[in-house]
């Protein structure tokens, strides 16, 4: 799988380890219920009727998450009170600190952006980052060749336990506390695990509808996880659904960019994350990808793929201004830096077979103040800018 929006540390321990739970004012160990006695919930998007498009399936998840934010369920508030009352605060603080260390090591630019957030939101974003990174590492990490569908089932059950307030280790403890305090739904997390399942069994995508669903699973989900933590600006006039759709669009755009950047790398592993029908329409085949020659047909094909990725970036931009002021900078930085990867592909004459498109340090440094400047424009200012352009 091409690297996703958030990237990962190897899980500490394994699914067969004892379960770390909160209780009695301290962290305690207890054994899990045998997994054979449990039922693994299948992603609602996967179980949906095949007649619906991928966008329709994903939109159901968006609507559910948006409704959860509006409702601020009493059950979740009660769970937060329980976690606050029984957790060992010293150990919990250490758990969040460790998540921050992982974020600082593997996502330096994003980490710097999180430092502008409130301490509570900052720590929550770190916890989500680490879980996503660990999940991605299951199929992309050093032990990926040993991962089986059964292992992913255990990881998903571990997720369910985590949402019920029974974490396995300190990284899980941080996320368990986070999801108890914010209106975060479990479905995007389950869907990311589903994306890992796809990587174990699928190496071709017949059309963009299939590819869109995959991009949602492995990257769009991150936006749905993060928005409740980052928060929507109090002065925003946009609907909650529109903000979530923008976050989803950023995840899709980033993953499409990853795919276009990593065509050669993926091909060497026998994988092609490009719509098969669009390749055929362009007069290209899998053999052309494996051969790795930049032709006029390839350039024409790539131009259309880049155009689509930029369209999703444009959709994402419309919603960033609606986020809480303290959360905008890291999101703008991510968007601007990833958009420049598409520019780099073009600068390499569309040779993403043997040349890796990347953004140099100088361009990154220039992008950060630009991102900060855009982050200063809230919902009202962004509408004034739009009017001035018309």
Short mmCIF file of N, CA and C in Angstrom, two decimals, residues 20 22 25-27 83-99 123 170 173-174 177:
data_model
loop_
_atom_site.label_atom_id
_atom_site.label_comp_id
_atom_site.label_asym_id
_atom_site.label_seq_id
_atom_site.Cartn_x
_atom_site.Cartn_y
_atom_site.Cartn_z
N UNK A 20 -4.76 -4.51 28.88
CA UNK A 20 -4.51 -3.45 29.85
C UNK A 20 -5.78 -2.65 30.02
N UNK A 22 -8.39 0.10 32.48
CA UNK A 22 -8.48 1.09 33.54
C UNK A 22 -9.38 0.56 34.64
N UNK A 25 -8.60 3.22 40.00
CA UNK A 25 -7.66 4.32 40.16
C UNK A 25 -6.27 4.01 39.64
N UNK A 26 -6.06 2.89 38.97
CA UNK A 26 -4.75 2.54 38.44
C UNK A 26 -4.93 1.62 37.24
N UNK A 27 -3.84 1.44 36.48
CA UNK A 27 -3.88 0.53 35.34
C UNK A 27 -3.75 -0.90 35.87
N UNK A 83 -13.56 7.46 32.44
CA UNK A 83 -12.14 7.38 32.15
C UNK A 83 -11.36 8.39 32.99
N UNK A 84 -11.91 9.60 33.14
CA UNK A 84 -11.22 10.62 33.94
C UNK A 84 -11.17 10.22 35.41
N UNK A 85 -12.21 9.55 35.87
CA UNK A 85 -12.29 9.23 37.27
C UNK A 85 -11.42 8.07 37.69
N UNK A 86 -11.17 7.13 36.77
CA UNK A 86 -10.48 5.91 37.18
C UNK A 86 -9.08 5.75 36.60
N UNK A 87 -8.71 6.59 35.66
CA UNK A 87 -7.41 6.42 35.03
C UNK A 87 -6.30 6.98 35.92
N UNK A 88 -5.14 6.40 35.80
CA UNK A 88 -3.95 6.91 36.47
C UNK A 88 -3.41 8.05 35.62
N UNK A 89 -3.52 9.27 36.11
CA UNK A 89 -3.19 10.43 35.29
C UNK A 89 -1.71 10.48 34.91
N UNK A 90 -0.83 10.02 35.79
CA UNK A 90 0.59 10.02 35.46
C UNK A 90 0.88 9.10 34.28
N UNK A 91 0.30 7.89 34.32
CA UNK A 91 0.50 6.95 33.23
C UNK A 91 -0.18 7.44 31.95
N UNK A 92 -1.33 8.06 32.10
CA UNK A 92 -2.04 8.57 30.93
C UNK A 92 -1.25 9.69 30.28
N UNK A 93 -0.70 10.59 31.08
CA UNK A 93 0.13 11.66 30.54
C UNK A 93 1.36 11.10 29.83
N UNK A 94 1.94 10.06 30.41
CA UNK A 94 3.10 9.42 29.78
C UNK A 94 2.71 8.79 28.45
N UNK A 95 1.52 8.21 28.40
CA UNK A 95 1.05 7.59 27.16
C UNK A 95 0.92 8.64 26.06
N UNK A 96 0.33 9.79 26.40
CA UNK A 96 0.20 10.86 25.41
C UNK A 96 1.58 11.40 25.00
N UNK A 97 2.47 11.51 25.96
CA UNK A 97 3.82 12.00 25.64
C UNK A 97 4.53 11.07 24.66
N UNK A 98 4.34 9.77 24.85
CA UNK A 98 4.96 8.82 23.93
C UNK A 98 4.37 8.94 22.53
N UNK A 99 3.07 9.17 22.46
CA UNK A 99 2.45 9.39 21.14
C UNK A 99 3.04 10.63 20.48
N UNK A 123 -2.75 16.51 22.06
CA UNK A 123 -2.50 15.15 22.52
C UNK A 123 -3.45 14.16 21.85
N UNK A 170 0.06 1.38 26.30
CA UNK A 170 -0.02 2.81 26.58
C UNK A 170 -0.49 3.62 25.37
N UNK A 173 -4.07 3.22 25.31
CA UNK A 173 -4.68 3.95 26.43
C UNK A 173 -4.91 5.41 26.06
N UNK A 174 -3.97 5.99 25.35
CA UNK A 174 -4.13 7.39 24.92
C UNK A 174 -5.32 7.54 23.98
N UNK A 177 -8.70 7.07 25.80
CA UNK A 177 -9.07 8.29 26.51
C UNK A 177 -9.58 9.34 25.53
#
